[in-house]
Short mmCIF file of C-alpha atoms in Angstrom, two decimals:
data_model
loop_
_atom_site.label_atom_id
_atom_site.label_comp_id
_atom_site.label_asym_id
_atom_site.label_seq_id
_atom_site.Cartn_x
_atom_site.Cartn_y
_atom_site.Cartn_z
CA MET A 1 42.88 39.99 140.81
CA THR A 2 45.93 42.27 140.99
CA ARG A 3 48.49 40.80 138.91
CA PRO A 4 52.18 40.44 139.86
CA VAL A 5 54.57 43.28 138.89
CA LEU A 6 58.02 42.67 137.76
CA ASP A 7 60.33 45.71 137.73
CA ASN A 8 62.39 46.47 135.10
CA THR A 9 65.63 45.57 136.95
CA ARG A 10 64.36 41.92 138.23
CA ALA A 11 62.88 41.19 134.77
CA ARG A 12 66.23 41.88 132.84
CA ARG A 13 67.97 39.76 135.64
CA LEU A 14 65.41 37.14 135.31
CA PHE A 15 65.71 37.06 131.58
CA LEU A 16 69.37 36.85 131.38
CA ASP A 17 69.51 34.14 134.30
CA ARG A 18 67.35 32.32 131.89
CA HIS A 19 69.74 32.61 129.17
CA LEU A 20 72.72 31.60 131.36
CA LEU A 21 74.11 35.15 131.13
CA LEU A 22 73.85 36.48 134.67
CA ARG A 23 76.31 34.39 136.31
CA SER A 24 79.91 33.55 135.61
CA GLY A 25 80.03 30.10 133.64
CA SER A 26 82.65 27.74 134.83
CA GLY A 27 82.50 24.65 133.21
CA PRO A 28 84.61 23.17 130.85
CA GLY A 29 82.23 23.80 128.06
CA ARG A 30 82.46 20.19 126.07
CA GLY A 31 80.90 16.72 126.67
CA ALA A 32 78.07 16.30 129.59
CA ASP A 33 78.34 20.25 130.44
CA LEU A 34 77.75 21.55 127.16
CA GLU A 35 74.98 19.22 126.88
CA ASP A 36 73.75 21.05 129.88
CA VAL A 37 74.30 24.26 128.38
CA LEU A 38 72.56 23.39 125.24
CA HIS A 39 69.64 21.67 127.26
CA ALA A 40 69.38 24.97 129.16
CA LEU A 41 69.15 27.19 126.08
CA GLY A 42 66.93 24.71 124.57
CA PHE A 43 68.78 25.42 121.09
CA VAL A 44 71.64 27.22 119.39
CA GLN A 45 71.13 28.87 116.31
CA VAL A 46 73.75 27.88 113.49
CA ASP A 47 75.05 30.69 111.34
CA SER A 48 77.78 30.87 108.20
CA VAL A 49 78.76 34.06 108.86
CA ASN A 50 82.32 34.22 110.43
CA THR A 51 83.69 37.82 110.99
CA LEU A 52 84.64 36.63 114.25
CA ALA A 53 83.46 33.51 115.05
CA ARG A 54 80.37 31.75 113.91
CA ALA A 55 77.38 32.73 115.66
CA HIS A 56 76.81 29.35 117.33
CA ASP A 57 80.22 29.25 118.58
CA LEU A 58 80.06 32.63 120.07
CA ILE A 59 76.80 31.86 121.72
CA LEU A 60 78.42 29.33 123.63
CA TRP A 61 81.55 30.30 123.91
CA SER A 62 79.69 33.89 125.65
CA ARG A 63 78.47 31.18 128.33
CA ARG A 64 81.66 28.90 128.75
CA GLY A 65 84.72 30.54 128.00
CA ARG A 66 86.70 27.24 127.92
CA TYR A 67 84.28 26.31 124.92
CA ARG A 68 85.90 25.32 121.24
CA PRO A 69 84.11 24.76 118.29
CA ALA A 70 85.25 21.10 117.92
CA ALA A 71 83.19 20.21 120.96
CA LEU A 72 79.91 21.04 119.63
CA GLU A 73 80.55 19.17 116.68
CA ARG A 74 81.54 16.27 118.67
CA LEU A 75 77.83 16.30 120.28
CA VAL A 76 76.03 15.94 116.79
CA SER A 77 78.62 13.53 114.89
CA ALA A 78 80.25 11.35 117.70
CA ARG A 79 77.93 11.64 120.71
CA ARG A 80 74.72 11.77 118.88
CA THR A 81 73.33 13.73 121.93
CA ALA A 82 72.58 16.92 119.81
CA PHE A 83 70.70 16.85 116.30
CA GLU A 84 70.43 19.69 113.76
CA HIS A 85 67.25 21.01 112.50
CA TRP A 86 64.94 24.17 112.40
CA THR A 87 63.63 26.15 114.90
CA HIS A 88 62.81 29.44 113.80
CA ASP A 89 66.24 29.19 111.71
CA ALA A 90 68.89 26.31 111.47
CA SER A 91 69.65 25.31 114.92
CA ILE A 92 71.68 22.65 117.22
CA ILE A 93 68.87 21.31 119.48
CA PRO A 94 69.32 18.73 122.15
CA MET A 95 68.86 14.93 121.05
CA PRO A 96 65.97 14.18 123.65
CA PHE A 97 63.91 16.86 121.88
CA TYR A 98 63.72 15.07 118.87
CA PRO A 99 60.65 13.07 119.31
CA MET A 100 58.73 16.42 119.71
CA TRP A 101 60.26 17.53 116.07
CA ARG A 102 57.43 15.01 114.30
CA LEU A 103 55.15 17.48 114.65
CA LYS A 104 57.46 20.05 112.88
CA PHE A 105 58.29 17.46 110.29
CA ALA A 106 54.88 16.75 109.18
CA ARG A 107 53.76 20.42 109.20
CA ASP A 108 56.86 21.42 107.25
CA GLU A 109 56.55 18.81 104.76
CA ALA A 110 52.91 20.00 104.04
CA VAL A 111 53.79 23.65 103.55
CA MET A 112 56.62 22.57 101.50
CA ARG A 113 54.47 20.36 98.93
CA ALA A 114 51.98 23.18 98.89
CA ARG A 115 54.79 25.97 98.08
CA TRP A 116 57.60 24.73 96.57
CA SER A 117 55.89 23.51 93.29
CA GLN A 118 55.51 27.32 92.73
CA THR A 119 58.64 28.39 94.09
CA ARG A 120 61.53 25.85 93.59
CA ARG A 121 62.91 24.85 89.96
CA ALA A 122 60.67 21.93 88.62
CA GLY A 123 61.69 18.43 89.06
CA TRP A 124 62.47 18.34 92.51
CA ASP A 125 59.87 16.05 93.83
CA GLY A 126 61.05 13.58 90.73
CA GLU A 127 64.03 13.41 92.52
CA ILE A 128 63.05 12.60 96.11
CA ASP A 129 63.50 8.70 95.30
CA THR A 130 66.63 8.71 93.69
CA VAL A 131 68.17 10.92 96.26
CA LEU A 132 66.90 8.48 99.22
CA ARG A 133 68.10 5.29 97.28
CA SER A 134 71.51 6.85 96.54
CA ILE A 135 72.02 7.59 100.13
CA SER A 136 70.56 4.22 101.27
CA ASP A 137 73.05 2.47 98.91
CA HIS A 138 76.04 4.70 99.05
CA GLY A 139 75.91 6.51 102.48
CA ALA A 140 76.07 10.27 103.50
CA VAL A 141 75.89 12.92 100.83
CA SER A 142 76.44 16.69 100.70
CA SER A 143 74.66 18.76 98.02
CA ALA A 144 77.85 19.11 95.93
CA ASP A 145 77.54 15.08 95.54
CA LEU A 146 74.40 14.93 93.89
CA GLY A 147 75.28 18.10 91.65
CA GLY A 148 73.01 20.44 93.54
CA GLU A 149 75.87 22.74 93.78
CA THR A 150 77.67 22.53 90.70
CA GLN A 151 74.49 22.83 88.70
CA ALA A 152 72.72 25.49 90.53
CA SER A 153 71.98 28.93 89.28
CA SER A 154 73.86 31.65 91.43
CA THR A 155 70.26 33.74 91.60
CA GLY A 156 69.53 32.22 94.84
CA TRP A 157 67.69 29.19 97.47
CA TRP A 158 64.64 29.43 95.21
CA ASP A 159 66.61 28.22 92.19
CA TRP A 160 68.41 25.42 93.55
CA HIS A 161 69.15 22.29 91.53
CA PRO A 162 66.38 19.60 91.85
CA SER A 163 68.42 17.33 93.70
CA LYS A 164 69.58 19.92 96.14
CA THR A 165 65.96 20.67 96.52
CA ALA A 166 65.21 17.33 97.50
CA LEU A 167 67.58 16.74 99.74
CA GLU A 168 66.53 19.75 101.54
CA PHE A 169 62.97 18.75 101.85
CA LEU A 170 63.65 15.09 102.75
CA TRP A 171 65.60 16.70 105.66
CA ARG A 172 63.12 19.08 106.41
CA SER A 173 60.60 16.55 106.73
CA GLY A 174 62.47 14.06 108.90
CA ARG A 175 63.55 11.30 106.57
CA LEU A 176 67.23 12.27 106.63
CA ALA A 177 69.31 13.80 109.38
CA ILE A 178 72.67 15.78 109.44
CA CYS A 179 75.24 13.18 110.27
CA HIS A 180 78.19 15.76 110.32
CA ARG A 181 79.86 18.95 108.65
CA LYS A 182 82.81 19.20 106.92
CA GLY A 183 83.92 23.03 107.25
CA PHE A 184 80.57 24.44 106.98
CA ARG A 185 79.10 21.92 104.12
CA LYS A 186 76.45 19.62 105.80
CA TYR A 187 76.41 16.08 105.24
CA TYR A 188 72.97 14.13 105.19
CA ASP A 189 72.33 10.43 105.73
CA LEU A 190 69.09 8.30 106.64
CA ALA A 191 67.55 9.03 109.94
CA GLU A 192 67.71 5.78 111.24
CA ARG A 193 71.65 5.82 110.96
CA VAL A 194 72.17 9.07 112.83
CA ILE A 195 69.24 9.55 115.30
CA PRO A 196 69.58 6.72 118.36
CA ALA A 197 66.86 4.07 118.23
CA GLU A 198 65.57 5.51 121.75
CA HIS A 199 64.70 9.17 120.07
CA LEU A 200 63.73 7.96 116.74
CA ASN A 201 61.00 5.24 117.77
CA SER A 202 60.13 7.76 120.82
CA ARG A 203 56.08 8.93 119.69
CA ARG A 204 54.20 11.94 121.56
CA SER A 205 50.69 13.06 120.48
CA ASP A 206 50.29 16.29 118.91
CA ALA A 207 48.43 17.62 122.16
CA GLU A 208 51.82 16.35 124.11
CA ILE A 209 54.29 17.83 121.71
CA ILE A 210 51.95 21.34 121.93
CA ASP A 211 52.17 21.38 126.13
CA TRP A 212 55.69 20.46 126.05
CA ALA A 213 56.92 22.97 123.56
CA MET A 214 54.68 25.36 125.55
CA SER A 215 55.99 25.00 128.98
CA GLU A 216 59.64 24.26 127.85
CA ALA A 217 59.71 27.75 125.98
CA LEU A 218 58.24 29.30 129.18
CA GLU A 219 61.01 28.07 131.60
CA ARG A 220 63.62 29.46 129.28
CA LEU A 221 62.30 32.64 128.68
CA GLY A 222 60.68 33.37 132.42
CA PHE A 223 57.97 35.54 131.00
CA ALA A 224 56.43 35.91 127.71
CA THR A 225 53.19 36.54 125.38
CA SER A 226 51.59 33.34 123.66
CA GLY A 227 53.56 34.82 120.53
CA GLU A 228 56.65 34.62 121.94
CA LEU A 229 56.10 31.23 123.47
CA ALA A 230 55.17 30.17 119.87
CA ALA A 231 58.11 31.43 118.32
CA PHE A 232 60.87 29.88 120.61
CA PHE A 233 60.67 26.37 119.24
CA ASP A 234 58.32 27.48 116.29
CA ILE A 235 56.71 23.96 116.71
CA VAL A 236 53.26 25.46 117.77
CA PRO A 237 50.96 27.81 115.73
CA ARG A 238 50.01 30.89 117.29
CA PRO A 239 46.13 30.54 117.51
CA GLN A 240 47.43 26.77 119.06
CA ALA A 241 49.77 28.91 121.60
CA LYS A 242 47.12 31.35 122.48
CA ALA A 243 44.66 28.64 123.05
CA TRP A 244 46.90 26.57 125.18
CA CYS A 245 47.68 30.12 127.49
CA ALA A 246 44.17 30.55 128.03
CA GLU A 247 43.75 27.06 129.11
CA ALA A 248 46.83 26.86 131.31
CA ALA A 249 45.82 30.36 133.03
CA ALA A 250 42.35 29.10 133.56
CA SER A 251 43.85 25.55 135.37
CA GLY A 252 46.35 27.75 137.56
CA ARG A 253 49.50 26.29 135.60
CA ILE A 254 50.48 29.74 134.53
CA LEU A 255 49.58 33.42 135.30
CA GLU A 256 49.48 36.64 133.87
CA ALA A 257 52.02 39.33 135.14
CA GLU A 258 52.71 42.68 134.43
CA ILE A 259 56.67 43.26 133.44
CA VAL A 260 58.10 46.67 133.56
CA MET A 261 59.82 47.46 130.35
CA ALA A 262 63.22 50.02 130.03
CA ASP A 263 60.78 52.63 129.47
CA GLY A 264 58.70 52.41 132.33
CA SER A 265 55.55 50.90 130.35
CA VAL A 266 54.21 47.65 131.08
CA ARG A 267 53.86 44.53 128.99
CA ARG A 268 51.29 41.85 130.24
CA SER A 269 53.23 38.32 129.94
CA PHE A 270 52.53 35.03 131.03
CA THR A 271 55.04 33.26 134.00
CA THR A 272 54.52 30.81 136.46
CA GLU A 273 54.33 31.16 140.44
CA SER A 274 57.76 29.45 140.85
CA ILE A 275 59.46 31.63 138.23
CA LEU A 276 58.66 34.58 140.05
CA GLU A 277 59.31 33.36 143.30
CA SER A 278 63.14 32.61 141.71
CA ALA A 279 63.30 36.13 140.55
CA ALA A 280 63.09 37.45 143.92
CA ASP A 281 66.37 35.23 144.81
CA LEU A 282 68.50 36.20 141.87
CA PRO A 283 72.35 36.93 142.76
CA GLU A 284 73.79 40.07 141.46
CA PRO A 285 74.97 40.04 137.86
CA SER A 286 78.47 39.16 136.99
CA SER A 287 80.73 42.05 136.07
CA ARG A 288 82.24 40.55 133.22
CA VAL A 289 81.87 42.06 129.78
CA ARG A 290 80.82 39.66 127.38
CA LEU A 291 80.74 39.85 123.63
CA LEU A 292 77.38 38.43 122.22
CA SER A 293 76.58 37.13 118.78
CA PRO A 294 74.03 38.95 116.78
CA PHE A 295 71.95 35.69 116.90
CA ASP A 296 72.36 35.69 120.64
CA PRO A 297 69.29 33.75 121.71
CA ALA A 298 68.52 36.69 124.48
CA LEU A 299 68.98 39.40 121.70
CA ARG A 300 67.48 37.86 118.45
CA ASP A 301 63.84 39.00 119.02
CA ARG A 302 64.93 42.64 118.24
CA ALA A 303 61.67 43.98 119.65
CA ARG A 304 61.79 42.33 122.99
CA ALA A 305 65.34 43.54 123.36
CA GLU A 306 64.57 47.03 122.84
CA ARG A 307 61.49 46.69 125.26
CA LEU A 308 63.18 45.00 127.67
CA PHE A 309 67.02 46.44 127.76
CA GLY A 310 66.59 49.66 125.70
CA PHE A 311 68.66 48.21 123.21
CA HIS A 312 67.80 49.21 119.56
CA TYR A 313 69.85 46.93 117.21
CA ARG A 314 69.88 45.80 113.73
CA ILE A 315 73.09 44.31 112.07
CA GLU A 316 73.11 47.36 109.87
CA ILE A 317 71.84 50.52 110.95
CA PHE A 318 71.50 53.87 108.88
CA VAL A 319 71.29 57.32 109.98
CA PRO A 320 68.56 59.60 108.09
CA GLU A 321 71.44 60.96 105.87
CA ALA A 322 71.55 56.94 104.42
CA LYS A 323 75.11 56.89 105.54
CA ARG A 324 75.93 53.42 107.78
CA GLN A 325 76.04 54.47 111.30
CA TYR A 326 77.84 51.38 112.33
CA GLY A 327 79.87 48.70 110.78
CA TYR A 328 77.86 46.09 108.62
CA TYR A 329 78.16 43.15 111.40
CA VAL A 330 78.62 44.57 114.84
CA PHE A 331 78.68 42.57 118.10
CA PRO A 332 76.48 43.71 121.25
CA VAL A 333 78.58 44.00 124.36
CA LEU A 334 76.61 43.04 127.55
CA GLN A 335 78.00 44.03 131.02
CA GLY A 336 76.09 43.02 134.02
CA ASP A 337 72.22 43.29 133.24
CA ARG A 338 73.08 46.13 130.63
CA VAL A 339 73.90 45.97 127.11
CA ILE A 340 76.84 48.82 127.28
CA GLY A 341 77.25 49.05 123.57
CA ARG A 342 78.31 47.67 120.27
CA ILE A 343 81.95 46.72 118.94
CA ASP A 344 83.43 46.40 115.35
CA ALA A 345 85.88 43.40 115.33
CA LYS A 346 86.82 40.81 113.16
CA ARG A 347 89.70 38.27 112.08
CA ALA A 348 92.56 39.53 109.82
CA ASP A 349 95.75 37.53 109.39
CA GLY A 350 95.95 36.19 112.69
CA THR A 351 95.14 39.23 114.49
CA LEU A 352 91.80 40.33 116.18
CA VAL A 353 91.20 43.68 115.10
CA VAL A 354 88.87 46.29 116.77
CA ARG A 355 87.93 48.97 114.59
CA ALA A 356 85.47 50.41 116.80
CA PHE A 357 83.33 50.60 119.99
CA TRP A 358 80.08 52.55 120.42
CA PRO A 359 78.75 52.96 124.02
CA GLU A 360 75.20 53.06 124.54
CA ALA A 361 73.56 56.35 125.58
CA GLY A 362 74.22 56.99 128.93
CA VAL A 363 77.32 54.50 129.13
CA ARG A 364 80.15 56.10 130.82
CA MET A 365 83.53 54.27 129.86
CA GLY A 366 85.46 54.64 132.90
CA GLN A 367 89.08 53.02 133.47
CA LEU A 368 87.21 49.77 135.38
CA ARG A 369 84.84 49.46 132.40
CA SER A 370 87.67 49.97 129.71
CA ARG A 371 89.77 47.46 131.23
CA ALA A 372 87.10 44.89 131.38
CA LEU A 373 86.26 45.65 127.86
CA VAL A 374 89.72 44.95 126.63
CA ALA A 375 90.16 41.97 128.96
CA GLU A 376 87.16 40.34 126.70
CA LEU A 377 88.56 41.29 123.66
CA GLU A 378 91.79 39.49 124.89
CA ARG A 379 89.99 36.46 126.02
CA ALA A 380 88.14 36.56 122.73
CA ARG A 381 91.40 35.61 120.71
CA ALA A 382 90.73 31.78 122.23
CA ILE A 383 87.26 31.70 119.83
CA ALA A 384 88.45 34.09 117.06
CA GLY A 385 91.51 32.13 116.66
CA GLY A 386 93.71 35.19 116.66
CA GLU A 387 97.43 35.85 118.23
CA ASP A 388 96.95 39.23 119.10
CA VAL A 389 94.53 42.23 119.45
CA SER A 390 95.22 45.08 117.69
CA PHE A 391 92.85 48.58 118.04
CA ALA A 392 92.37 50.92 115.25
CA GLY A 393 93.42 54.75 116.09
CA GLY A 394 90.05 56.37 117.59
CA TRP A 395 88.18 52.96 118.16
CA MET A 396 86.50 54.20 121.29
CA ARG A 397 83.84 56.16 120.17
CA GLU A 398 81.77 58.67 121.86
#
């Protein structure tokens, strides 16, 4: 059977549309609208780096210009319509997905018990009951409340104080949940005090969870290999993901298509007929220039971003002479269906300081595009908390 072919332009637009980056986002970025954005993305990665704005805030702001950080915290700590746990990394996840995470809780617990006895400071497993009892009797705690930070070695996460390790173990295995944050500090409470009963008590079989995770990942990516689908929520092991794809393809639920990459090569990926039909009817992309987080879900898979967009990106890139080519933490810049460059910008004393912008090869920074970039930087003051934007001399690089 001849496989459908998706040319590179349509593939990029489909991918960006599934990540809410093709069209103009006009919602208020709070409450039910923010819940819809989070659900459409599947999750948003949480990261502590705060050069311009925290990663999760920049991800949401790039899709909803009126979004402000307090709105996400309200979903987790007040509305209880989202929870914090792990996908490939720490993430905020829609609360209706919580029952599906039970498979991840069980698997993570098995891995932690097997590995942490060799990789963590001794005594952490003996602290589990003590930590649970303390939280049960006295309420939510942070790791600092248990001495897990004041007594910790500075050598890294592998040398946490035992109570900090026990706290992390209980959270990763599902017995605790993050109820809120103060600043960026996490506070943990018993899961039954945080997770609404309808989600806490809901049960799914392992097969149902696997089917859900793979199907939902494909809806959000548009097209993907079995490995990419497994990596999306990081719930399904790769061998099971491969088996699911084979079965779903045999039953006609999914099909293989040929996706044309930026360099003209072809990569086989799974998709569905309905997704391919939607790709044929996509609007022209928004002309807005968008600053993206380095952890944006559209770009976090660096190899996929390079194949699909021709955008080679690492947070830090060195030239052969071992000199830094770009700043340590630079932000990808998207316009339409193309990554047009990367920018070095940070907050400093109430000002958004733009130090350099490097256009991608072949991108011409004419007057219209340059004005659109400056307009986006002006908009970014709202999420960065700056009162002004300043540009370093020679900031527009060749």
